[in-house]
PDB file of N, CA and C in Angstrom:
ATOM      1  N   MET A   1       1.594   4.892  -0.720  1.00 82.00           N
ATOM      2  CA  MET A   1       0.607   4.891  -0.267  1.00 82.00           C
ATOM      3  C   MET A   1       0.170   3.247   0.046  1.00 82.00           C
ATOM      4  N   LEU A   2      -0.424   3.167   1.489  1.00 91.00           N
ATOM      5  CA  LEU A   2      -0.375   1.686   1.405  1.00 91.00           C
ATOM      6  C   LEU A   2      -1.327   0.970   1.168  1.00 91.00           C
ATOM      7  N   GLN A   3      -2.622   1.645   1.169  1.00 93.00           N
ATOM      8  CA  GLN A   3      -3.832   1.256   0.540  1.00 93.00           C
ATOM      9  C   GLN A   3      -3.527   0.430  -0.753  1.00 93.00           C
ATOM     10  N   VAL A   4      -2.649   1.842  -1.645  1.00 92.00           N
ATOM     11  CA  VAL A   4      -2.771   0.754  -3.197  1.00 92.00           C
ATOM     12  C   VAL A   4      -2.021   0.079  -3.315  1.00 92.00           C
ATOM     13  N   LEU A   5      -0.823  -0.201  -2.450  1.00 92.00           N
ATOM     14  CA  LEU A   5      -0.018  -1.215  -2.835  1.00 92.00           C
ATOM     15  C   LEU A   5      -0.796  -2.290  -1.925  1.00 92.00           C
ATOM     16  N   LEU A   6      -1.885  -2.195  -0.926  1.00 95.00           N
ATOM     17  CA  LEU A   6      -2.496  -3.352  -0.956  1.00 95.00           C
ATOM     18  C   LEU A   6      -3.450  -4.055  -1.582  1.00 95.00           C
ATOM     19  N   ASN A   7      -3.976  -2.799  -2.582  1.00 95.00           N
ATOM     20  CA  ASN A   7      -4.919  -2.962  -3.597  1.00 95.00           C
ATOM     21  C   ASN A   7      -4.565  -3.801  -4.719  1.00 95.00           C
ATOM     22  N   ILE A   8      -2.691  -4.084  -4.837  1.00 93.00           N
ATOM     23  CA  ILE A   8      -2.358  -4.595  -5.905  1.00 93.00           C
ATOM     24  C   ILE A   8      -1.908  -5.867  -5.270  1.00 93.00           C
ATOM     25  N   PHE A   9      -1.008  -5.846  -4.410  1.00 93.00           N
ATOM     26  CA  PHE A   9      -0.389  -6.755  -4.061  1.00 93.00           C
ATOM     27  C   PHE A   9      -1.064  -8.279  -3.189  1.00 93.00           C
ATOM     28  N   VAL A  10      -2.099  -7.236  -2.408  1.00 96.00           N
ATOM     29  CA  VAL A  10      -3.446  -8.395  -1.799  1.00 96.00           C
ATOM     30  C   VAL A  10      -4.246  -8.788  -2.324  1.00 96.00           C
ATOM     31  N   HIS A  11      -5.044  -7.928  -3.307  1.00 96.00           N
ATOM     32  CA  HIS A  11      -6.315  -7.916  -3.654  1.00 96.00           C
ATOM     33  C   HIS A  11      -6.084  -8.438  -5.118  1.00 96.00           C
ATOM     34  N   GLY A  12      -5.287  -8.225  -5.774  1.00 94.00           N
ATOM     35  CA  GLY A  12      -5.067  -8.716  -7.225  1.00 94.00           C
ATOM     36  C   GLY A  12      -4.781  -7.408  -8.439  1.00 94.00           C
ATOM     37  N   GLN A  13      -5.225  -6.104  -7.687  1.00 95.00           N
ATOM     38  CA  GLN A  13      -6.023  -5.364  -8.816  1.00 95.00           C
ATOM     39  C   GLN A  13      -4.588  -4.631  -9.603  1.00 95.00           C
ATOM     40  N   ASP A  14      -5.596  -4.689 -11.026  1.00 91.00           N
ATOM     41  CA  ASP A  14      -4.478  -3.114 -11.811  1.00 91.00           C
ATOM     42  C   ASP A  14      -3.882  -2.373 -11.290  1.00 91.00           C
ATOM     43  N   VAL A  15      -2.687  -1.641 -11.468  1.00 91.00           N
ATOM     44  CA  VAL A  15      -2.318  -0.491 -10.983  1.00 91.00           C
ATOM     45  C   VAL A  15      -3.082   0.476 -11.247  1.00 91.00           C
ATOM     46  N   GLN A  16      -3.812   1.046 -12.342  1.00 91.00           N
ATOM     47  CA  GLN A  16      -5.191   1.696 -12.318  1.00 91.00           C
ATOM     48  C   GLN A  16      -6.277   1.767 -11.105  1.00 91.00           C
ATOM     49  N   SER A  17      -6.777   0.484 -11.218  1.00 93.00           N
ATOM     50  CA  SER A  17      -7.805   0.117 -10.664  1.00 93.00           C
ATOM     51  C   SER A  17      -7.450   0.433  -9.660  1.00 93.00           C
ATOM     52  N   ALA A  18      -6.104  -0.511  -8.596  1.00 93.00           N
ATOM     53  CA  ALA A  18      -5.633   0.188  -7.161  1.00 93.00           C
ATOM     54  C   ALA A  18      -5.923   1.564  -6.839  1.00 93.00           C
ATOM     55  N   ILE A  19      -5.181   2.459  -7.720  1.00 92.00           N
ATOM     56  CA  ILE A  19      -5.127   4.112  -7.720  1.00 92.00           C
ATOM     57  C   ILE A  19      -6.670   4.530  -7.434  1.00 92.00           C
ATOM     58  N   GLU A  20      -7.386   3.852  -8.420  1.00 92.00           N
ATOM     59  CA  GLU A  20      -8.948   4.695  -8.666  1.00 92.00           C
ATOM     60  C   GLU A  20      -9.881   3.986  -7.954  1.00 92.00           C
ATOM     61  N   SER A  21      -9.658   2.864  -6.506  1.00 94.00           N
ATOM     62  CA  SER A  21     -10.436   2.680  -5.447  1.00 94.00           C
ATOM     63  C   SER A  21     -10.378   3.596  -4.691  1.00 94.00           C
ATOM     64  N   PRO A  22     -11.742   4.027  -3.584  1.00 94.00           N
ATOM     65  CA  PRO A  22     -11.986   4.617  -2.741  1.00 94.00           C
ATOM     66  C   PRO A  22     -11.065   4.555  -1.848  1.00 94.00           C
ATOM     67  N   ARG A  23     -10.794   5.799  -1.172  1.00 93.00           N
ATOM     68  CA  ARG A  23      -9.885   5.630   0.128  1.00 93.00           C
ATOM     69  C   ARG A  23     -10.575   6.117   1.313  1.00 93.00           C
ATOM     70  N   PHE A  24      -9.581   5.833   2.475  1.00 93.00           N
ATOM     71  CA  PHE A  24      -9.854   5.979   3.443  1.00 93.00           C
ATOM     72  C   PHE A  24      -9.014   6.766   4.616  1.00 93.00           C
ATOM     73  N   ALA A  25      -9.095   7.429   5.710  1.00 92.00           N
ATOM     74  CA  ALA A  25      -8.072   7.555   6.355  1.00 92.00           C
ATOM     75  C   ALA A  25      -8.440   7.450   7.893  1.00 92.00           C
ATOM     76  N   GLY A  26      -7.853   7.296   9.004  1.00 91.00           N
ATOM     77  CA  GLY A  26      -7.996   6.781  10.377  1.00 91.00           C
ATOM     78  C   GLY A  26      -7.187   7.962  11.294  1.00 91.00           C
ATOM     79  N   TYR A  27      -7.926   8.776  12.022  1.00 90.00           N
ATOM     80  CA  TYR A  27      -7.643   9.800  12.897  1.00 90.00           C
ATOM     81  C   TYR A  27      -7.541   9.590  14.822  1.00 90.00           C
ATOM     82  N   SER A  28      -7.349   8.137  14.466  1.00 88.00           N
ATOM     83  CA  SER A  28      -7.314   7.541  16.008  1.00 88.00           C
ATOM     84  C   SER A  28      -5.591   7.393  16.544  1.00 88.00           C
ATOM     85  N   TYR A  29      -4.722   8.231  16.125  1.00 88.00           N
ATOM     86  CA  TYR A  29      -3.334   8.581  16.357  1.00 88.00           C
ATOM     87  C   TYR A  29      -3.199   9.651  15.866  1.00 88.00           C
ATOM     88  N   PRO A  30      -2.372   9.881  16.748  1.00 91.00           N
ATOM     89  CA  PRO A  30      -1.827  11.806  16.847  1.00 91.00           C
ATOM     90  C   PRO A  30      -1.417  12.262  15.326  1.00 91.00           C
ATOM     91  N   SER A  31      -1.803  13.028  15.199  1.00 87.00           N
ATOM     92  CA  SER A  31      -1.042  14.156  13.921  1.00 87.00           C
ATOM     93  C   SER A  31       0.641  13.991  13.460  1.00 87.00           C
ATOM     94  N   SER A  32       0.919  13.802  12.682  1.00 89.00           N
ATOM     95  CA  SER A  32       2.655  14.344  12.537  1.00 89.00           C
ATOM     96  C   SER A  32       2.788  15.781  12.705  1.00 89.00           C
ATOM     97  N   PHE A  33       1.912  16.671  12.840  1.00 90.00           N
ATOM     98  CA  PHE A  33       2.590  17.837  13.200  1.00 90.00           C
ATOM     99  C   PHE A  33       1.622  18.707  14.177  1.00 90.00           C
ATOM    100  N   ALA A  34       2.084  19.571  14.821  1.00 92.00           N
ATOM    101  CA  ALA A  34       2.252  20.094  15.846  1.00 92.00           C
ATOM    102  C   ALA A  34       0.839  20.816  15.494  1.00 92.00           C
ATOM    103  N   PRO A  35      -0.048  20.821  16.126  1.00 91.00           N
ATOM    104  CA  PRO A  35      -0.160  20.404  17.882  1.00 91.00           C
ATOM    105  C   PRO A  35      -0.795  18.965  17.948  1.00 91.00           C
ATOM    106  N   TYR A  36      -0.344  18.528  16.858  1.00 92.00           N
ATOM    107  CA  TYR A  36      -0.473  16.378  17.206  1.00 92.00           C
ATOM    108  C   TYR A  36      -1.639  16.380  17.433  1.00 92.00           C
ATOM    109  N   ASP A  37      -3.024  16.997  17.127  1.00 92.00           N
ATOM    110  CA  ASP A  37      -4.105  16.733  17.165  1.00 92.00           C
ATOM    111  C   ASP A  37      -4.475  14.854  16.569  1.00 92.00           C
ATOM    112  N   TYR A  38      -5.271  14.578  17.785  1.00 89.00           N
ATOM    113  CA  TYR A  38      -5.844  13.160  17.269  1.00 89.00           C
ATOM    114  C   TYR A  38      -7.575  13.159  17.675  1.00 89.00           C
ATOM    115  N   TYR A  39      -8.367  12.004  16.749  1.00 92.00           N
ATOM    116  CA  TYR A  39      -9.388  12.158  16.781  1.00 92.00           C
ATOM    117  C   TYR A  39      -9.855  10.771  17.145  1.00 92.00           C
ATOM    118  N   PRO A  40     -10.035  10.297  18.324  1.00 93.00           N
ATOM    119  CA  PRO A  40     -10.483   8.984  18.710  1.00 93.00           C
ATOM    120  C   PRO A  40     -11.573   8.110  18.091  1.00 93.00           C
ATOM    121  N   GLY A  41     -11.668   7.488  17.177  1.00 93.00           N
ATOM    122  CA  GLY A  41     -12.658   6.535  16.667  1.00 93.00           C
ATOM    123  C   GLY A  41     -13.113   7.744  15.099  1.00 93.00           C
ATOM    124  N   ARG A  42     -12.604   8.322  14.833  1.00 95.00           N
ATOM    125  CA  ARG A  42     -12.777   8.922  13.702  1.00 95.00           C
ATOM    126  C   ARG A  42     -12.502   8.257  12.422  1.00 95.00           C
ATOM    127  N   LEU A  43     -12.822   8.396  11.089  1.00 95.00           N
ATOM    128  CA  LEU A  43     -12.761   7.694   9.797  1.00 95.00           C
ATOM    129  C   LEU A  43     -13.790   8.595   8.948  1.00 95.00           C
ATOM    130  N   SER A  44     -12.682   9.093   8.033  1.00 95.00           N
ATOM    131  CA  SER A  44     -12.870   9.796   6.842  1.00 95.00           C
ATOM    132  C   SER A  44     -13.106   9.232   5.999  1.00 95.00           C
ATOM    133  N   LEU A  45     -13.674   8.665   5.000  1.00 96.00           N
ATOM    134  CA  LEU A  45     -14.148   7.967   3.860  1.00 96.00           C
ATOM    135  C   LEU A  45     -14.560   8.960   2.744  1.00 96.00           C
ATOM    136  N   GLU A  46     -13.889   8.273   1.405  1.00 95.00           N
ATOM    137  CA  GLU A  46     -14.520   9.052   0.426  1.00 95.00           C
ATOM    138  C   GLU A  46     -15.885   8.846   0.063  1.00 95.00           C
ATOM    139  N   GLY A  47     -16.358   9.943  -0.535  1.00 93.00           N
ATOM    140  CA  GLY A  47     -17.732   9.430  -1.147  1.00 93.00           C
ATOM    141  C   GLY A  47     -18.347   8.162  -1.698  1.00 93.00           C
ATOM    142  N   ARG A  48     -17.126   7.716  -2.374  1.00 93.00           N
ATOM    143  CA  ARG A  48     -17.444   6.893  -3.482  1.00 93.00           C
ATOM    144  C   ARG A  48     -17.763   5.295  -2.677  1.00 93.00           C
ATOM    145  N   PHE A  49     -17.438   5.289  -1.259  1.00 95.00           N
ATOM    146  CA  PHE A  49     -17.744   3.816  -0.614  1.00 95.00           C
ATOM    147  C   PHE A  49     -19.364   3.705  -0.676  1.00 95.00           C
ATOM    148  N   PRO A  50     -19.635   2.641  -0.673  1.00 95.00           N
ATOM    149  CA  PRO A  50     -21.301   2.428  -0.498  1.00 95.00           C
ATOM    150  C   PRO A  50     -21.513   3.152   0.625  1.00 95.00           C
ATOM    151  N   GLU A  51     -22.934   3.180   0.680  1.00 95.00           N
ATOM    152  CA  GLU A  51     -23.551   3.637   1.897  1.00 95.00           C
ATOM    153  C   GLU A  51     -23.738   2.656   3.452  1.00 95.00           C
ATOM    154  N   ALA A  52     -23.856   1.155   2.729  1.00 97.00           N
ATOM    155  CA  ALA A  52     -24.196   0.763   3.570  1.00 97.00           C
ATOM    156  C   ALA A  52     -23.000   0.009   4.348  1.00 97.00           C
ATOM    157  N   VAL A  53     -21.575   0.522   3.396  1.00 96.00           N
ATOM    158  CA  VAL A  53     -20.243   0.272   4.417  1.00 96.00           C
ATOM    159  C   VAL A  53     -20.168   1.458   4.972  1.00 96.00           C
ATOM    160  N   THR A  54     -20.389   2.568   4.963  1.00 96.00           N
ATOM    161  CA  THR A  54     -20.274   3.655   5.874  1.00 96.00           C
ATOM    162  C   THR A  54     -21.250   3.134   7.129  1.00 96.00           C
ATOM    163  N   ALA A  55     -22.867   2.827   6.830  1.00 97.00           N
ATOM    164  CA  ALA A  55     -23.768   2.490   7.555  1.00 97.00           C
ATOM    165  C   ALA A  55     -23.033   1.597   8.948  1.00 97.00           C
ATOM    166  N   ASP A  56     -22.361   0.465   8.311  1.00 97.00           N
ATOM    167  CA  ASP A  56     -22.037  -0.475   9.158  1.00 97.00           C
ATOM    168  C   ASP A  56     -20.465  -0.346   9.711  1.00 97.00           C
ATOM    169  N   LEU A  57     -19.984   0.778   9.349  1.00 96.00           N
ATOM    170  CA  LEU A  57     -18.678   1.051  10.067  1.00 96.00           C
ATOM    171  C   LEU A  57     -19.234   2.210  11.494  1.00 96.00           C
ATOM    172  N   ALA A  58     -20.056   2.972  11.141  1.00 97.00           N
ATOM    173  CA  ALA A  58     -21.088   3.760  11.732  1.00 97.00           C
ATOM    174  C   ALA A  58     -21.475   2.903  12.903  1.00 97.00           C
ATOM    175  N   ARG A  59     -22.037   1.618  12.597  1.00 97.00           N
ATOM    176  CA  ARG A  59     -22.661   0.787  13.709  1.00 97.00           C
ATOM    177  C   ARG A  59     -21.984   0.320  14.832  1.00 97.00           C
ATOM    178  N   ARG A  60     -20.807  -0.047  14.131  1.00 96.00           N
ATOM    179  CA  ARG A  60     -19.670  -0.649  15.048  1.00 96.00           C
ATOM    180  C   ARG A  60     -18.673   0.061  15.534  1.00 96.00           C
ATOM    181  N   GLY A  61     -19.226   1.854  15.734  1.00 95.00           N
ATOM    182  CA  GLY A  61     -19.000   3.005  16.723  1.00 95.00           C
ATOM    183  C   GLY A  61     -17.820   3.867  16.051  1.00 95.00           C
ATOM    184  N   HIS A  62     -17.651   3.538  15.060  1.00 95.00           N
ATOM    185  CA  HIS A  62     -16.912   4.769  14.170  1.00 95.00           C
ATOM    186  C   HIS A  62     -17.451   5.865  14.173  1.00 95.00           C
ATOM    187  N   GLN A  63     -16.696   6.837  14.295  1.00 96.00           N
ATOM    188  CA  GLN A  63     -17.430   8.147  13.996  1.00 96.00           C
ATOM    189  C   GLN A  63     -16.954   8.524  12.620  1.00 96.00           C
ATOM    190  N   ILE A  64     -17.998   8.775  11.558  1.00 96.00           N
ATOM    191  CA  ILE A  64     -17.796   8.706  10.076  1.00 96.00           C
ATOM    192  C   ILE A  64     -17.313  10.237   9.584  1.00 96.00           C
ATOM    193  N   GLU A  65     -16.926  10.577   8.826  1.00 95.00           N
ATOM    194  CA  GLU A  65     -16.814  11.607   8.276  1.00 95.00           C
ATOM    195  C   GLU A  65     -16.634  11.490   6.937  1.00 95.00           C
ATOM    196  N   ARG A  66     -17.501  12.182   5.742  1.00 95.00           N
ATOM    197  CA  ARG A  66     -17.595  11.812   4.910  1.00 95.00           C
ATOM    198  C   ARG A  66     -16.666  13.097   3.760  1.00 95.00           C
ATOM    199  N   TRP A  67     -16.201  12.535   2.874  1.00 94.00           N
ATOM    200  CA  TRP A  67     -15.701  12.967   1.808  1.00 94.00           C
ATOM    201  C   TRP A  67     -16.139  13.305   0.646  1.00 94.00           C
ATOM    202  N   PRO A  68     -15.629  14.371  -0.030  1.00 93.00           N
ATOM    203  CA  PRO A  68     -16.088  14.527  -1.115  1.00 93.00           C
ATOM    204  C   PRO A  68     -15.490  13.142  -2.204  1.00 93.00           C
ATOM    205  N   ASP A  69     -16.185  12.789  -3.495  1.00 91.00           N
ATOM    206  CA  ASP A  69     -15.102  12.198  -4.492  1.00 91.00           C
ATOM    207  C   ASP A  69     -14.052  12.809  -4.771  1.00 91.00           C
ATOM    208  N   TRP A  70     -12.825  11.866  -5.063  1.00 88.00           N
ATOM    209  CA  TRP A  70     -11.524  12.301  -5.095  1.00 88.00           C
ATOM    210  C   TRP A  70     -10.975  13.643  -4.231  1.00 88.00           C
ATOM    211  N   ASN A  71     -11.279  13.617  -2.711  1.00 86.00           N
ATOM    212  CA  ASN A  71     -10.713  14.519  -1.937  1.00 86.00           C
ATOM    213  C   ASN A  71      -8.985  14.595  -2.050  1.00 86.00           C
ATOM    214  N   TRP A  72      -8.495  15.744  -1.908  1.00 86.00           N
ATOM    215  CA  TRP A  72      -7.408  15.499  -1.599  1.00 86.00           C
ATOM    216  C   TRP A  72      -6.747  15.100  -0.541  1.00 86.00           C
ATOM    217  N   LEU A  73      -7.587  15.412   0.623  1.00 86.00           N
ATOM    218  CA  LEU A  73      -6.859  14.586   1.886  1.00 86.00           C
ATOM    219  C   LEU A  73      -6.753  12.785   1.737  1.00 86.00           C
ATOM    220  N   ALA A  74      -7.668  12.670   0.874  1.00 86.00           N
ATOM    221  CA  ALA A  74      -7.250  11.093   0.699  1.00 86.00           C
ATOM    222  C   ALA A  74      -5.823  10.829   0.123  1.00 86.00           C
ATOM    223  N   GLY A  75      -5.171  11.898  -0.571  1.00 85.00           N
ATOM    224  CA  GLY A  75      -3.771  11.318  -1.306  1.00 85.00           C
ATOM    225  C   GLY A  75      -4.098  11.528  -2.392  1.00 85.00           C
ATOM    226  N   ALA A  76      -2.986  11.880  -3.423  1.00 86.00           N
ATOM    227  CA  ALA A  76      -3.127  11.537  -4.870  1.00 86.00           C
ATOM    228  C   ALA A  76      -1.576  10.516  -4.936  1.00 86.00           C
ATOM    229  N   VAL A  77      -2.035   9.422  -5.872  1.00 88.00           N
ATOM    230  CA  VAL A  77      -0.837   8.638  -6.146  1.00 88.00           C
ATOM    231  C   VAL A  77      -0.896   8.426  -7.320  1.00 88.00           C
ATOM    232  N   CYS A  78       0.731   8.355  -7.964  1.00 86.00           N
ATOM    233  CA  CYS A  78       0.565   8.315  -9.340  1.00 86.00           C
ATOM    234  C   CYS A  78       1.785   7.196  -9.481  1.00 86.00           C
ATOM    235  N   ALA A  79       1.893   5.512 -10.545  1.00 86.00           N
ATOM    236  CA  ALA A  79       2.798   4.654 -10.059  1.00 86.00           C
ATOM    237  C   ALA A  79       3.003   4.357 -11.208  1.00 86.00           C
ATOM    238  N   ILE A  80       4.004   3.385 -11.562  1.00 83.00           N
ATOM    239  CA  ILE A  80       4.183   2.716 -12.665  1.00 83.00           C
ATOM    240  C   ILE A  80       4.543   1.537 -12.199  1.00 83.00           C
ATOM    241  N   ARG A  81       4.219   0.351 -13.315  1.00 80.00           N
ATOM    242  CA  ARG A  81       3.982  -1.097 -12.844  1.00 80.00           C
ATOM    243  C   ARG A  81       5.002  -1.447 -14.150  1.00 80.00           C
ATOM    244  N   SER A  82       6.516  -2.090 -13.623  1.00 79.00           N
ATOM    245  CA  SER A  82       7.222  -2.467 -14.933  1.00 79.00           C
ATOM    246  C   SER A  82       7.224  -3.958 -14.794  1.00 79.00           C
ATOM    247  N   SER A  83       7.261  -4.761 -16.503  1.00 73.00           N
ATOM    248  CA  SER A  83       7.376  -6.020 -16.128  1.00 73.00           C
ATOM    249  C   SER A  83       8.735  -6.204 -17.090  1.00 73.00           C
ATOM    250  N   PRO A  84       9.604  -6.919 -16.639  1.00 74.00           N
ATOM    251  CA  PRO A  84      10.694  -6.686 -17.501  1.00 74.00           C
ATOM    252  C   PRO A  84      10.751  -7.807 -18.072  1.00 74.00           C
ATOM    253  N   ALA A  85      10.023  -8.781 -17.806  1.00 75.00           N
ATOM    254  CA  ALA A  85       9.420  -9.969 -18.825  1.00 75.00           C
ATOM    255  C   ALA A  85       8.717  -9.861 -19.868  1.00 75.00           C
ATOM    256  N   ALA A  86       8.195  -9.125 -20.194  1.00 66.00           N
ATOM    257  CA  ALA A  86       7.164  -8.270 -20.836  1.00 66.00           C
ATOM    258  C   ALA A  86       7.834  -7.087 -21.938  1.00 66.00           C
ATOM    259  N   ALA A  87       8.749  -6.773 -21.199  1.00 69.00           N
ATOM    260  CA  ALA A  87       9.770  -5.577 -21.408  1.00 69.00           C
ATOM    261  C   ALA A  87       8.241  -4.252 -21.505  1.00 69.00           C
ATOM    262  N   SER A  88       7.569  -4.151 -20.542  1.00 65.00           N
ATOM    263  CA  SER A  88       6.914  -2.878 -20.528  1.00 65.00           C
ATOM    264  C   SER A  88       6.502  -2.335 -19.075  1.00 65.00           C
ATOM    265  N   TRP A  89       5.502  -1.419 -19.904  1.00 65.00           N
ATOM    266  CA  TRP A  89       5.289  -0.298 -18.343  1.00 65.00           C
ATOM    267  C   TRP A  89       4.019   0.093 -18.686  1.00 65.00           C
ATOM    268  N   LYS A  90       3.355   0.358 -17.230  1.00 67.00           N
ATOM    269  CA  LYS A  90       2.174   0.439 -17.044  1.00 67.00           C
ATOM    270  C   LYS A  90       1.993   1.779 -16.279  1.00 67.00           C
ATOM    271  N   PRO A  91       1.928   2.779 -16.795  1.00 66.00           N
ATOM    272  CA  PRO A  91       2.047   3.758 -15.735  1.00 66.00           C
ATOM    273  C   PRO A  91       0.394   4.400 -15.410  1.00 66.00           C
ATOM    274  N   ALA A  92       0.101   4.594 -14.245  1.00 71.00           N
ATOM    275  CA  ALA A  92      -1.100   5.391 -13.644  1.00 71.00           C
ATOM    276  C   ALA A  92      -0.963   6.591 -12.512  1.00 71.00           C
ATOM    277  N   PRO A  93      -2.121   7.479 -13.212  1.00 66.00           N
ATOM    278  CA  PRO A  93      -1.945   8.889 -11.909  1.00 66.00           C
ATOM    279  C   PRO A  93      -3.677   8.284 -11.764  1.00 66.00           C
ATOM    280  N   THR A  94      -3.628   9.511 -10.291  1.00 70.00           N
ATOM    281  CA  THR A  94      -4.697   9.318  -9.881  1.00 70.00           C
ATOM    282  C   THR A  94      -5.669  10.507 -10.579  1.00 70.00           C
ATOM    283  N   PRO A  95      -6.823  10.143 -11.085  1.00 71.00           N
ATOM    284  CA  PRO A  95      -7.759  10.977 -11.722  1.00 71.00           C
ATOM    285  C   PRO A  95      -7.690  11.892 -11.483  1.00 71.00           C
ATOM    286  N   ALA A  96      -8.352  12.591 -10.029  1.00 63.00           N
ATOM    287  CA  ALA A  96      -8.240  13.692  -9.949  1.00 63.00           C
ATOM    288  C   ALA A  96      -6.696  15.108  -9.777  1.00 63.00           C
ATOM    289  N   ALA A  97      -5.715  14.031 -10.113  1.00 55.00           N
ATOM    290  CA  ALA A  97      -4.591  14.768  -9.725  1.00 55.00           C
ATOM    291  C   ALA A  97      -4.442  15.810 -10.533  1.00 55.00           C
ATOM    292  N   PRO A  98      -3.883  16.914 -10.346  1.00 53.00           N
ATOM    293  CA  PRO A  98      -3.319  17.967 -11.226  1.00 53.00           C
ATOM    294  C   PRO A  98      -2.161  17.686 -12.022  1.00 53.00           C
ATOM    295  N   PRO A  99      -2.199  17.702 -13.283  1.00 50.00           N
ATOM    296  CA  PRO A  99      -0.671  17.422 -13.949  1.00 50.00           C
ATOM    297  C   PRO A  99       0.321  17.561 -13.207  1.00 50.00           C
ATOM    298  N   THR A 100       1.311  17.042 -13.359  1.00 51.00           N
ATOM    299  CA  THR A 100       2.496  17.319 -13.005  1.00 51.00           C
ATOM    300  C   THR A 100       3.809  17.081 -14.080  1.00 51.00           C
ATOM    301  N   ARG A 101       4.905  17.927 -13.830  1.00 48.00           N
ATOM    302  CA  ARG A 101       5.890  17.299 -14.671  1.00 48.00           C
ATOM    303  C   ARG A 101       7.320  17.465 -13.666  1.00 48.00           C
ATOM    304  N   SER A 102       8.073  16.724 -14.270  1.00 47.00           N
ATOM    305  CA  SER A 102       9.447  17.230 -13.887  1.00 47.00           C
ATOM    306  C   SER A 102      10.101  17.115 -14.349  1.00 47.00           C
ATOM    307  N   GLY A 103      11.409  17.783 -13.978  1.00 44.00           N
ATOM    308  CA  GLY A 103      12.895  18.164 -14.767  1.00 44.00           C
ATOM    309  C   GLY A 103      12.817  19.460 -15.330  1.00 44.00           C
ATOM    310  N   GLY A 104      13.649  20.095 -16.030  1.00 42.00           N
ATOM    311  CA  GLY A 104      14.115  21.136 -15.817  1.00 42.00           C
ATOM    312  C   GLY A 104      13.337  22.008 -17.524  1.00 42.00           C
ATOM    313  N   ASP A 105      13.434  23.134 -17.388  1.00 40.00           N
ATOM    314  CA  ASP A 105      12.897  23.861 -18.489  1.00 40.00           C
ATOM    315  C   ASP A 105      13.911  23.710 -19.802  1.00 40.00           C
TER     316      ASP A 105
END
């Protein structure tokens, strides 16, 4: 997810902090799925965004839709950042994501 990658590589957050940061989604472009709905100006924000941020975005003309904290619509991200030099791995899941496993039984 782009927001997580930007949090890591642009804002310098560690992987877990980047994943746990509040998320948002814009709907000013057509959906990828039929009937290709779009909602110009709509911006959905997780409840973890400060009210001042929400109010400022609304003042700038965005139609704000508030999601509850850890809303599944914001996506679930799991990531592992490896450091060959340190020979280490740092896994990080989305806290609200249900546990999953891969591989056969």
